[in-house]
PDB file of C-alpha atoms in Angstrom:
ATOM      1  CA  MET A   1      83.392  78.783 149.848  1.00  0.00           C
ATOM      2  CA  LYS A   2      87.061  77.765 150.828  1.00  0.00           C
ATOM      3  CA  LYS A   3      87.204  75.222 153.567  1.00  0.00           C
ATOM      4  CA  PHE A   4      90.134  74.507 155.902  1.00  0.00           C
ATOM      5  CA  LYS A   5      91.008  71.301 157.704  1.00  0.00           C
ATOM      6  CA  LYS A   6      92.922  73.267 160.304  1.00  0.00           C
ATOM      7  CA  PHE A   7      92.137  76.647 161.677  1.00  0.00           C
ATOM      8  CA  TYR A   8      94.526  78.177 164.233  1.00  0.00           C
ATOM      9  CA  LEU A   9      92.823  80.670 166.570  1.00  0.00           C
ATOM     10  CA  GLU A  10      95.289  82.068 168.960  1.00  0.00           C
ATOM     11  CA  ILE A  11      93.685  82.969 172.267  1.00  0.00           C
ATOM     12  CA  THR A  12      96.737  84.337 173.988  1.00  0.00           C
ATOM     13  CA  SER A  13     100.246  85.426 172.928  1.00  0.00           C
ATOM     14  CA  VAL A  14     101.516  84.810 176.438  1.00  0.00           C
ATOM     15  CA  CYS A  15     103.533  81.771 177.575  1.00  0.00           C
ATOM     16  CA  ASN A  16     104.723  80.665 180.895  1.00  0.00           C
ATOM     17  CA  LEU A  17     107.929  79.052 179.534  1.00  0.00           C
ATOM     18  CA  ALA A  18     110.864  80.351 177.469  1.00  0.00           C
ATOM     19  CA  CYS A  19     111.907  77.391 175.348  1.00  0.00           C
ATOM     20  CA  HIS A  20     115.059  77.652 173.335  1.00  0.00           C
ATOM     21  CA  PHE A  21     113.317  76.268 170.159  1.00  0.00           C
ATOM     22  CA  CYS A  22     110.510  78.856 170.266  1.00  0.00           C
ATOM     23  CA  PRO A  23     111.385  82.409 169.647  1.00  0.00           C
ATOM     24  CA  PRO A  24     109.655  84.822 172.046  1.00  0.00           C
ATOM     25  CA  THR A  25     106.853  86.788 170.444  1.00  0.00           C
ATOM     26  CA  GLU A  26     107.512  90.381 169.765  1.00  0.00           C
ATOM     27  CA  ARG A  27     103.826  91.236 169.685  1.00  0.00           C
ATOM     28  CA  GLN A  28     101.872  92.797 172.513  1.00  0.00           C
ATOM     29  CA  LYS A  29     101.082  90.333 175.306  1.00  0.00           C
ATOM     30  CA  GLN A  30      97.313  89.829 175.292  1.00  0.00           C
ATOM     31  CA  PHE A  31      94.427  87.546 175.990  1.00  0.00           C
ATOM     32  CA  LEU A  32      91.536  87.282 173.558  1.00  0.00           C
ATOM     33  CA  SER A  33      88.312  88.524 175.014  1.00  0.00           C
ATOM     34  CA  VAL A  34      85.107  86.395 175.129  1.00  0.00           C
ATOM     35  CA  GLU A  35      83.362  88.917 172.690  1.00  0.00           C
ATOM     36  CA  ASP A  36      86.188  88.740 170.164  1.00  0.00           C
ATOM     37  CA  PHE A  37      86.417  85.005 170.422  1.00  0.00           C
ATOM     38  CA  THR A  38      82.745  84.631 169.698  1.00  0.00           C
ATOM     39  CA  LYS A  39      82.932  87.108 166.819  1.00  0.00           C
ATOM     40  CA  ARG A  40      85.794  85.245 165.222  1.00  0.00           C
ATOM     41  CA  LEU A  41      83.925  81.897 165.504  1.00  0.00           C
ATOM     42  CA  ASP A  42      80.974  83.363 163.704  1.00  0.00           C
ATOM     43  CA  ASP A  43      83.221  84.844 161.028  1.00  0.00           C
ATOM     44  CA  ILE A  44      85.086  81.520 160.332  1.00  0.00           C
ATOM     45  CA  LYS A  45      82.265  79.124 160.743  1.00  0.00           C
ATOM     46  CA  PRO A  46      81.564  78.677 156.959  1.00  0.00           C
ATOM     47  CA  HIS A  47      85.218  77.899 156.418  1.00  0.00           C
ATOM     48  CA  THR A  48      86.105  75.181 159.072  1.00  0.00           C
ATOM     49  CA  ASP A  49      84.746  72.749 161.544  1.00  0.00           C
ATOM     50  CA  TYR A  50      88.083  72.333 163.527  1.00  0.00           C
ATOM     51  CA  ILE A  51      89.926  74.978 165.526  1.00  0.00           C
ATOM     52  CA  TYR A  52      93.333  74.907 167.145  1.00  0.00           C
ATOM     53  CA  LEU A  53      93.606  77.234 170.137  1.00  0.00           C
ATOM     54  CA  HIS A  54      97.165  78.362 169.587  1.00  0.00           C
ATOM     55  CA  VAL A  55      99.808  79.798 167.380  1.00  0.00           C
ATOM     56  CA  LYS A  56     102.109  81.200 169.936  1.00  0.00           C
ATOM     57  CA  GLY A  57     101.387  81.304 173.637  1.00  0.00           C
ATOM     58  CA  GLU A  58     100.177  78.754 176.135  1.00  0.00           C
ATOM     59  CA  PRO A  59      96.333  78.344 175.746  1.00  0.00           C
ATOM     60  CA  LEU A  60      95.890  76.963 179.227  1.00  0.00           C
ATOM     61  CA  LEU A  61      97.062  80.304 180.631  1.00  0.00           C
ATOM     62  CA  HIS A  62      93.763  81.850 179.411  1.00  0.00           C
ATOM     63  CA  PRO A  63      91.459  82.395 182.391  1.00  0.00           C
ATOM     64  CA  LYS A  64      88.355  81.746 180.167  1.00  0.00           C
ATOM     65  CA  VAL A  65      89.507  78.630 178.314  1.00  0.00           C
ATOM     66  CA  ASP A  66      86.609  76.674 179.778  1.00  0.00           C
ATOM     67  CA  LEU A  67      84.090  79.238 178.529  1.00  0.00           C
ATOM     68  CA  PHE A  68      85.787  79.260 175.139  1.00  0.00           C
ATOM     69  CA  LEU A  69      85.352  75.447 174.886  1.00  0.00           C
ATOM     70  CA  ASP A  70      81.638  75.817 175.777  1.00  0.00           C
ATOM     71  CA  ILE A  71      81.104  78.550 173.149  1.00  0.00           C
ATOM     72  CA  ALA A  72      82.938  76.469 170.540  1.00  0.00           C
ATOM     73  CA  HIS A  73      80.605  73.484 171.298  1.00  0.00           C
ATOM     74  CA  GLU A  74      77.543  75.693 171.006  1.00  0.00           C
ATOM     75  CA  LYS A  75      78.687  76.843 167.605  1.00  0.00           C
ATOM     76  CA  GLY A  76      79.554  73.312 166.393  1.00  0.00           C
ATOM     77  CA  PHE A  77      83.326  73.422 166.453  1.00  0.00           C
ATOM     78  CA  LYS A  78      85.680  70.635 167.420  1.00  0.00           C
ATOM     79  CA  VAL A  79      88.704  71.886 169.345  1.00  0.00           C
ATOM     80  CA  ASN A  80      92.327  70.891 169.493  1.00  0.00           C
ATOM     81  CA  ILE A  81      94.659  72.266 172.174  1.00  0.00           C
ATOM     82  CA  THR A  82      98.425  72.215 172.044  1.00  0.00           C
ATOM     83  CA  THR A  83     100.025  72.745 175.423  1.00  0.00           C
ATOM     84  CA  ASN A  84     103.442  72.486 177.028  1.00  0.00           C
ATOM     85  CA  GLY A  85     101.676  70.390 179.716  1.00  0.00           C
ATOM     86  CA  THR A  86     102.848  72.337 182.797  1.00  0.00           C
ATOM     87  CA  LEU A  87      99.335  73.572 183.661  1.00  0.00           C
ATOM     88  CA  LEU A  88      97.275  70.350 183.060  1.00  0.00           C
ATOM     89  CA  GLU A  89      96.986  69.536 186.801  1.00  0.00           C
ATOM     90  CA  LYS A  90      95.975  73.157 187.578  1.00  0.00           C
ATOM     91  CA  LYS A  91      93.450  73.422 184.705  1.00  0.00           C
ATOM     92  CA  LYS A  92      92.135  70.022 184.357  1.00  0.00           C
ATOM     93  CA  ASP A  93      88.769  70.723 185.926  1.00  0.00           C
ATOM     94  CA  ARG A  94      88.114  73.352 183.342  1.00  0.00           C
ATOM     95  CA  ILE A  95      88.816  71.107 180.300  1.00  0.00           C
ATOM     96  CA  ILE A  96      88.128  67.569 181.128  1.00  0.00           C
ATOM     97  CA  ASN A  97      84.868  66.134 179.598  1.00  0.00           C
ATOM     98  CA  LYS A  98      84.187  69.350 177.559  1.00  0.00           C
ATOM     99  CA  PRO A  99      82.190  68.036 174.569  1.00  0.00           C
ATOM    100  CA  ALA A 100      84.032  70.516 172.032  1.00  0.00           C
ATOM    101  CA  LEU A 101      87.495  69.124 173.063  1.00  0.00           C
ATOM    102  CA  ARG A 102      88.608  66.580 170.392  1.00  0.00           C
ATOM    103  CA  GLN A 103      92.386  66.353 170.928  1.00  0.00           C
ATOM    104  CA  MET A 104      95.057  67.409 173.348  1.00  0.00           C
ATOM    105  CA  ASN A 105      98.612  67.747 171.850  1.00  0.00           C
ATOM    106  CA  ILE A 106     101.241  67.842 174.741  1.00  0.00           C
ATOM    107  CA  SER A 107     104.586  69.010 173.857  1.00  0.00           C
ATOM    108  CA  LEU A 108     106.917  66.954 176.062  1.00  0.00           C
ATOM    109  CA  HIS A 109     109.953  68.458 174.364  1.00  0.00           C
ATOM    110  CA  SER A 110     109.098  71.751 176.380  1.00  0.00           C
ATOM    111  CA  PHE A 111     110.613  70.218 179.509  1.00  0.00           C
ATOM    112  CA  ASP A 112     114.188  70.010 178.278  1.00  0.00           C
ATOM    113  CA  GLY A 113     113.631  72.984 175.959  1.00  0.00           C
ATOM    114  CA  HIS A 114     113.007  75.348 178.979  1.00  0.00           C
ATOM    115  CA  PRO A 115     116.107  76.197 180.947  1.00  0.00           C
ATOM    116  CA  GLY A 116     114.339  76.543 184.265  1.00  0.00           C
ATOM    117  CA  SER A 117     112.706  73.074 184.104  1.00  0.00           C
ATOM    118  CA  ARG A 118     113.032  71.030 187.311  1.00  0.00           C
ATOM    119  CA  ASP A 119     111.923  67.514 188.337  1.00  0.00           C
ATOM    120  CA  LYS A 120     111.294  65.622 185.095  1.00  0.00           C
ATOM    121  CA  GLU A 121     109.577  62.747 186.914  1.00  0.00           C
ATOM    122  CA  ALA A 122     106.957  65.058 188.493  1.00  0.00           C
ATOM    123  CA  TYR A 123     106.283  66.731 185.108  1.00  0.00           C
ATOM    124  CA  VAL A 124     105.699  63.503 183.283  1.00  0.00           C
ATOM    125  CA  MET A 125     103.665  61.924 186.082  1.00  0.00           C
ATOM    126  CA  SER A 126     101.352  64.883 186.051  1.00  0.00           C
ATOM    127  CA  VAL A 127     100.892  64.586 182.305  1.00  0.00           C
ATOM    128  CA  VAL A 128     100.233  60.833 182.631  1.00  0.00           C
ATOM    129  CA  SER A 129      97.750  61.466 185.490  1.00  0.00           C
ATOM    130  CA  PHE A 130      95.875  63.991 183.407  1.00  0.00           C
ATOM    131  CA  ILE A 131      95.748  61.591 180.399  1.00  0.00           C
ATOM    132  CA  LYS A 132      94.275  58.824 182.439  1.00  0.00           C
ATOM    133  CA  GLU A 133      91.665  60.915 183.985  1.00  0.00           C
ATOM    134  CA  ALA A 134      90.708  62.806 180.849  1.00  0.00           C
ATOM    135  CA  THR A 135      90.350  59.712 178.612  1.00  0.00           C
ATOM    136  CA  LYS A 136      88.535  57.514 181.202  1.00  0.00           C
ATOM    137  CA  ASP A 137      85.054  58.691 180.226  1.00  0.00           C
ATOM    138  CA  SER A 138      85.487  60.495 176.922  1.00  0.00           C
ATOM    139  CA  GLU A 139      86.643  60.036 173.367  1.00  0.00           C
ATOM    140  CA  LEU A 140      89.449  62.502 173.671  1.00  0.00           C
ATOM    141  CA  ILE A 141      92.479  61.851 171.637  1.00  0.00           C
ATOM    142  CA  ILE A 142      95.999  62.439 173.154  1.00  0.00           C
ATOM    143  CA  SER A 143      99.128  63.141 171.141  1.00  0.00           C
ATOM    144  CA  LEU A 144     102.383  63.230 173.103  1.00  0.00           C
ATOM    145  CA  ARG A 145     104.885  65.131 171.141  1.00  0.00           C
ATOM    146  CA  LEU A 146     108.692  64.813 171.458  1.00  0.00           C
ATOM    147  CA  TRP A 147     109.946  67.028 168.699  1.00  0.00           C
ATOM    148  CA  ASN A 148     113.550  67.391 169.700  1.00  0.00           C
ATOM    149  CA  LEU A 149     115.519  64.945 167.612  1.00  0.00           C
ATOM    150  CA  THR A 150     118.621  66.139 165.636  1.00  0.00           C
ATOM    151  CA  GLN A 151     119.523  64.722 162.307  1.00  0.00           C
ATOM    152  CA  ASP A 152     122.507  62.809 163.808  1.00  0.00           C
ATOM    153  CA  ASN A 153     120.958  62.430 167.295  1.00  0.00           C
ATOM    154  CA  THR A 154     124.000  60.510 168.452  1.00  0.00           C
ATOM    155  CA  THR A 155     125.224  62.210 171.609  1.00  0.00           C
ATOM    156  CA  ASN A 156     124.962  60.566 174.917  1.00  0.00           C
ATOM    157  CA  LEU A 157     123.176  63.700 176.355  1.00  0.00           C
ATOM    158  CA  GLU A 158     120.479  63.660 173.710  1.00  0.00           C
ATOM    159  CA  ARG A 159     119.751  60.010 174.171  1.00  0.00           C
ATOM    160  CA  GLN A 160     119.712  60.269 177.979  1.00  0.00           C
ATOM    161  CA  ARG A 161     117.537  63.331 177.821  1.00  0.00           C
ATOM    162  CA  ASN A 162     114.810  61.361 176.071  1.00  0.00           C
ATOM    163  CA  ARG A 163     115.370  58.068 177.657  1.00  0.00           C
ATOM    164  CA  GLU A 164     114.613  59.478 181.116  1.00  0.00           C
ATOM    165  CA  LEU A 165     111.255  60.887 179.887  1.00  0.00           C
ATOM    166  CA  LEU A 166     110.264  57.755 177.747  1.00  0.00           C
ATOM    167  CA  SER A 167     111.078  55.307 180.455  1.00  0.00           C
ATOM    168  CA  ILE A 168     108.463  56.961 182.703  1.00  0.00           C
ATOM    169  CA  ILE A 169     105.885  56.726 180.023  1.00  0.00           C
ATOM    170  CA  GLU A 170     106.776  53.046 179.282  1.00  0.00           C
ATOM    171  CA  ARG A 171     106.477  52.283 183.011  1.00  0.00           C
ATOM    172  CA  GLU A 172     103.183  53.995 183.383  1.00  0.00           C
ATOM    173  CA  PHE A 173     101.462  52.534 180.264  1.00  0.00           C
ATOM    174  CA  GLN A 174     103.032  49.183 181.067  1.00  0.00           C
ATOM    175  CA  LEU A 175     104.834  48.901 177.688  1.00  0.00           C
ATOM    176  CA  ASP A 176     107.053  45.924 177.104  1.00  0.00           C
ATOM    177  CA  TYR A 177     109.214  47.712 174.605  1.00  0.00           C
ATOM    178  CA  LYS A 178     111.357  50.900 174.271  1.00  0.00           C
ATOM    179  CA  ILE A 179     109.460  53.562 172.455  1.00  0.00           C
ATOM    180  CA  GLU A 180     112.431  54.862 170.345  1.00  0.00           C
ATOM    181  CA  GLU A 181     112.881  51.306 168.928  1.00  0.00           C
ATOM    182  CA  LYS A 182     109.304  51.316 167.533  1.00  0.00           C
ATOM    183  CA  VAL A 183     108.601  54.951 166.660  1.00  0.00           C
ATOM    184  CA  THR A 184     109.472  56.440 163.257  1.00  0.00           C
ATOM    185  CA  PRO A 185     110.350  60.112 163.174  1.00  0.00           C
ATOM    186  CA  GLY A 186     107.312  62.032 161.838  1.00  0.00           C
ATOM    187  CA  SER A 187     104.833  59.312 162.614  1.00  0.00           C
ATOM    188  CA  GLY A 188     102.789  58.302 165.656  1.00  0.00           C
ATOM    189  CA  LEU A 189     103.093  55.287 167.814  1.00  0.00           C
ATOM    190  CA  LYS A 190      99.965  54.076 169.563  1.00  0.00           C
ATOM    191  CA  LEU A 191     100.523  53.588 173.414  1.00  0.00           C
ATOM    192  CA  SER A 192      96.852  52.802 174.309  1.00  0.00           C
ATOM    193  CA  ASP A 193      93.396  53.478 173.050  1.00  0.00           C
ATOM    194  CA  ARG A 194      93.362  56.981 171.701  1.00  0.00           C
ATOM    195  CA  ILE A 195      96.811  57.710 173.141  1.00  0.00           C
ATOM    196  CA  TYR A 196      99.772  58.276 170.797  1.00  0.00           C
ATOM    197  CA  ILE A 197     103.399  59.422 170.940  1.00  0.00           C
ATOM    198  CA  ASN A 198     105.065  61.094 168.108  1.00  0.00           C
ATOM    199  CA  GLN A 199     108.857  61.809 167.854  1.00  0.00           C
ATOM    200  CA  ASP A 200     110.207  64.133 165.274  1.00  0.00           C
ATOM    201  CA  TYR A 201     113.102  66.417 164.309  1.00  0.00           C
ATOM    202  CA  GLU A 202     113.242  69.793 165.914  1.00  0.00           C
ATOM    203  CA  PHE A 203     112.150  72.463 163.388  1.00  0.00           C
ATOM    204  CA  LYS A 204     113.107  76.064 163.131  1.00  0.00           C
ATOM    205  CA  TRP A 205     110.487  78.798 163.062  1.00  0.00           C
ATOM    206  CA  PRO A 206     110.929  80.731 159.905  1.00  0.00           C
ATOM    207  CA  ALA A 207     112.207  84.203 160.286  1.00  0.00           C
ATOM    208  CA  LEU A 208     113.191  87.045 157.880  1.00  0.00           C
ATOM    209  CA  HIS A 209     116.823  87.008 159.272  1.00  0.00           C
ATOM    210  CA  GLU A 210     117.259  83.350 158.056  1.00  0.00           C
ATOM    211  CA  GLU A 211     119.003  82.510 154.787  1.00  0.00           C
ATOM    212  CA  GLU A 212     116.686  82.541 151.678  1.00  0.00           C
ATOM    213  CA  ASP A 213     116.510  79.446 149.569  1.00  0.00           C
ATOM    214  CA  ASP A 214     115.638  79.143 145.833  1.00  0.00           C
ATOM    215  CA  GLY A 215     111.926  79.604 146.572  1.00  0.00           C
ATOM    216  CA  LYS A 216     110.933  76.428 144.915  1.00  0.00           C
ATOM    217  CA  GLY A 217     108.464  74.009 146.620  1.00  0.00           C
ATOM    218  CA  PHE A 218     104.926  73.656 147.870  1.00  0.00           C
ATOM    219  CA  CYS A 219     102.947  74.486 151.035  1.00  0.00           C
ATOM    220  CA  TYR A 220      99.500  73.869 152.412  1.00  0.00           C
ATOM    221  CA  GLY A 221      99.125  77.269 153.855  1.00  0.00           C
ATOM    222  CA  LEU A 222      95.792  78.763 152.744  1.00  0.00           C
ATOM    223  CA  ARG A 223      94.930  75.429 151.203  1.00  0.00           C
ATOM    224  CA  ASN A 224      94.148  73.252 154.204  1.00  0.00           C
ATOM    225  CA  GLN A 225      94.953  75.764 156.970  1.00  0.00           C
ATOM    226  CA  ALA A 226      94.897  79.507 158.038  1.00  0.00           C
ATOM    227  CA  GLY A 227      95.025  81.408 161.269  1.00  0.00           C
ATOM    228  CA  ILE A 228      94.177  84.443 163.279  1.00  0.00           C
ATOM    229  CA  LEU A 229      96.617  85.782 165.868  1.00  0.00           C
ATOM    230  CA  ALA A 230      95.201  87.284 169.114  1.00  0.00           C
ATOM    231  CA  ASN A 231      95.633  90.722 167.746  1.00  0.00           C
ATOM    232  CA  GLY A 232      93.329  89.998 164.842  1.00  0.00           C
ATOM    233  CA  THR A 233      96.044  89.552 162.157  1.00  0.00           C
ATOM    234  CA  VAL A 234      95.126  86.889 159.660  1.00  0.00           C
ATOM    235  CA  ILE A 235      97.976  84.579 158.700  1.00  0.00           C
ATOM    236  CA  PRO A 236      98.425  81.831 156.061  1.00  0.00           C
ATOM    237  CA  CYS A 237      99.756  79.121 158.328  1.00  0.00           C
ATOM    238  CA  CYS A 238     100.661  78.245 161.898  1.00  0.00           C
ATOM    239  CA  LEU A 239     104.356  79.014 161.483  1.00  0.00           C
ATOM    240  CA  ASP A 240     103.863  82.769 160.901  1.00  0.00           C
ATOM    241  CA  GLY A 241     103.995  83.467 164.647  1.00  0.00           C
ATOM    242  CA  GLU A 242     104.632  87.145 164.236  1.00  0.00           C
ATOM    243  CA  GLY A 243     102.195  87.959 161.524  1.00  0.00           C
ATOM    244  CA  ILE A 244     104.759  88.823 158.981  1.00  0.00           C
ATOM    245  CA  ILE A 245     102.473  87.801 156.195  1.00  0.00           C
ATOM    246  CA  ASN A 246      99.789  90.076 157.266  1.00  0.00           C
ATOM    247  CA  LEU A 247      96.750  89.247 155.027  1.00  0.00           C
ATOM    248  CA  GLY A 248      94.399  91.645 156.861  1.00  0.00           C
ATOM    249  CA  ASN A 249      92.839  92.167 160.196  1.00  0.00           C
ATOM    250  CA  ILE A 250      89.600  90.344 161.326  1.00  0.00           C
ATOM    251  CA  ASN A 251      88.762  93.307 163.519  1.00  0.00           C
ATOM    252  CA  THR A 252      88.192  95.579 160.563  1.00  0.00           C
ATOM    253  CA  ASN A 253      87.450  93.109 157.591  1.00  0.00           C
ATOM    254  CA  ARG A 254      85.487  89.828 157.099  1.00  0.00           C
ATOM    255  CA  PHE A 255      87.555  86.709 156.963  1.00  0.00           C
ATOM    256  CA  SER A 256      86.006  85.680 153.675  1.00  0.00           C
ATOM    257  CA  ASP A 257      87.134  88.998 152.012  1.00  0.00           C
ATOM    258  CA  ILE A 258      90.680  88.682 153.508  1.00  0.00           C
ATOM    259  CA  ILE A 259      91.426  85.231 152.105  1.00  0.00           C
ATOM    260  CA  GLU A 260      90.179  86.284 148.703  1.00  0.00           C
ATOM    261  CA  GLY A 261      92.330  89.376 148.783  1.00  0.00           C
ATOM    262  CA  GLU A 262      95.377  90.042 146.463  1.00  0.00           C
ATOM    263  CA  ARG A 263      98.128  88.952 148.780  1.00  0.00           C
ATOM    264  CA  ALA A 264      96.464  85.665 149.856  1.00  0.00           C
ATOM    265  CA  THR A 265      95.558  84.896 146.119  1.00  0.00           C
ATOM    266  CA  LYS A 266      99.212  85.364 145.166  1.00  0.00           C
ATOM    267  CA  ILE A 267     100.466  82.936 147.780  1.00  0.00           C
ATOM    268  CA  VAL A 268      98.125  80.291 146.742  1.00  0.00           C
ATOM    269  CA  ASP A 269      98.684  80.866 142.965  1.00  0.00           C
ATOM    270  CA  GLY A 270     102.353  80.863 143.575  1.00  0.00           C
ATOM    271  CA  PHE A 271     102.464  77.448 145.394  1.00  0.00           C
ATOM    272  CA  SER A 272     100.262  76.043 142.575  1.00  0.00           C
ATOM    273  CA  GLN A 273     103.310  76.759 140.415  1.00  0.00           C
ATOM    274  CA  ARG A 274     105.695  75.447 143.023  1.00  0.00           C
ATOM    275  CA  VAL A 275     107.053  78.935 143.800  1.00  0.00           C
ATOM    276  CA  ALA A 276     107.088  80.737 147.204  1.00  0.00           C
ATOM    277  CA  VAL A 277     106.117  84.356 146.566  1.00  0.00           C
ATOM    278  CA  GLU A 278     106.593  85.607 150.198  1.00  0.00           C
ATOM    279  CA  GLU A 279     110.021  86.224 151.605  1.00  0.00           C
ATOM    280  CA  LEU A 280     109.227  84.413 154.822  1.00  0.00           C
ATOM    281  CA  CYS A 281     108.042  81.336 152.764  1.00  0.00           C
ATOM    282  CA  ARG A 282     111.450  81.345 151.129  1.00  0.00           C
ATOM    283  CA  LYS A 283     113.086  81.146 154.496  1.00  0.00           C
ATOM    284  CA  CYS A 284     110.907  78.434 155.885  1.00  0.00           C
ATOM    285  CA  GLY A 285     112.563  75.095 156.227  1.00  0.00           C
ATOM    286  CA  TYR A 286     109.281  73.298 156.950  1.00  0.00           C
ATOM    287  CA  ARG A 287     108.089  74.042 153.361  1.00  0.00           C
ATOM    288  CA  GLN A 288     110.960  71.856 152.023  1.00  0.00           C
ATOM    289  CA  ARG A 289     109.272  68.835 153.626  1.00  0.00           C
ATOM    290  CA  PHE A 290     106.761  68.793 150.815  1.00  0.00           C
ATOM    291  CA  GLY A 291     109.397  68.477 148.162  1.00  0.00           C
ATOM    292  CA  LYS A 292     109.992  70.560 145.130  1.00  0.00           C
TER     293      LYS A 292
END
């Protein structure tokens, strides 16, 4: 039985922001029903113990997110939630101290990535307030993400954009150093017990209109991760936000059968030979991080 370290279970395709780094989904806007969520957990249970409640969309928008956490706990799953952080204050009573919740990933780069963002101080303070309350009586892990670096990252605007945000965090966590002087792109820096910040370079979502590379390389899709979009489409990794590599639909087939199917098998076998067999994979810059 194939086991995955990460399993992305999208509970909504809807987001409350329009960030420049995240292409808007072309799929139907929808929220996963309690019935379908429960069925999908039962189907994937033999394959993973950890679920991530997103691919696209903002999971805290889902009106049943608290019930989903309860159901996940009943079925023995540990849950990670990635959020843009704008709804933490509004939804905190629904998620704090939920036993299934293992980790919250908060994408701080969403503030500057969204053209309509206002009042950075208020945004960061609401995130910090949530963190302090949520970690006080729990083992919850917090990962603050600032994934907006550029390769040269030299302009005054870029430096100022992040400095404003980081200075608030440094003040609130009483740090005696500047975060950017300690953190290494791609790795985490511990701010406090179970609280980390991670800076990294902005990545581009793979898309069919992008330029294709030589197809050489490796990927962990269908090796340590897989996913299911809200509409039921099974995908090989969390970067196939439109379900272009449609391995099958969980509403009509068992997950175990889908991942042993011809298309899924070809993907895994291809990467075993360091070859990307899918067009989308050949247009994915993230794959190049794993070398050739």
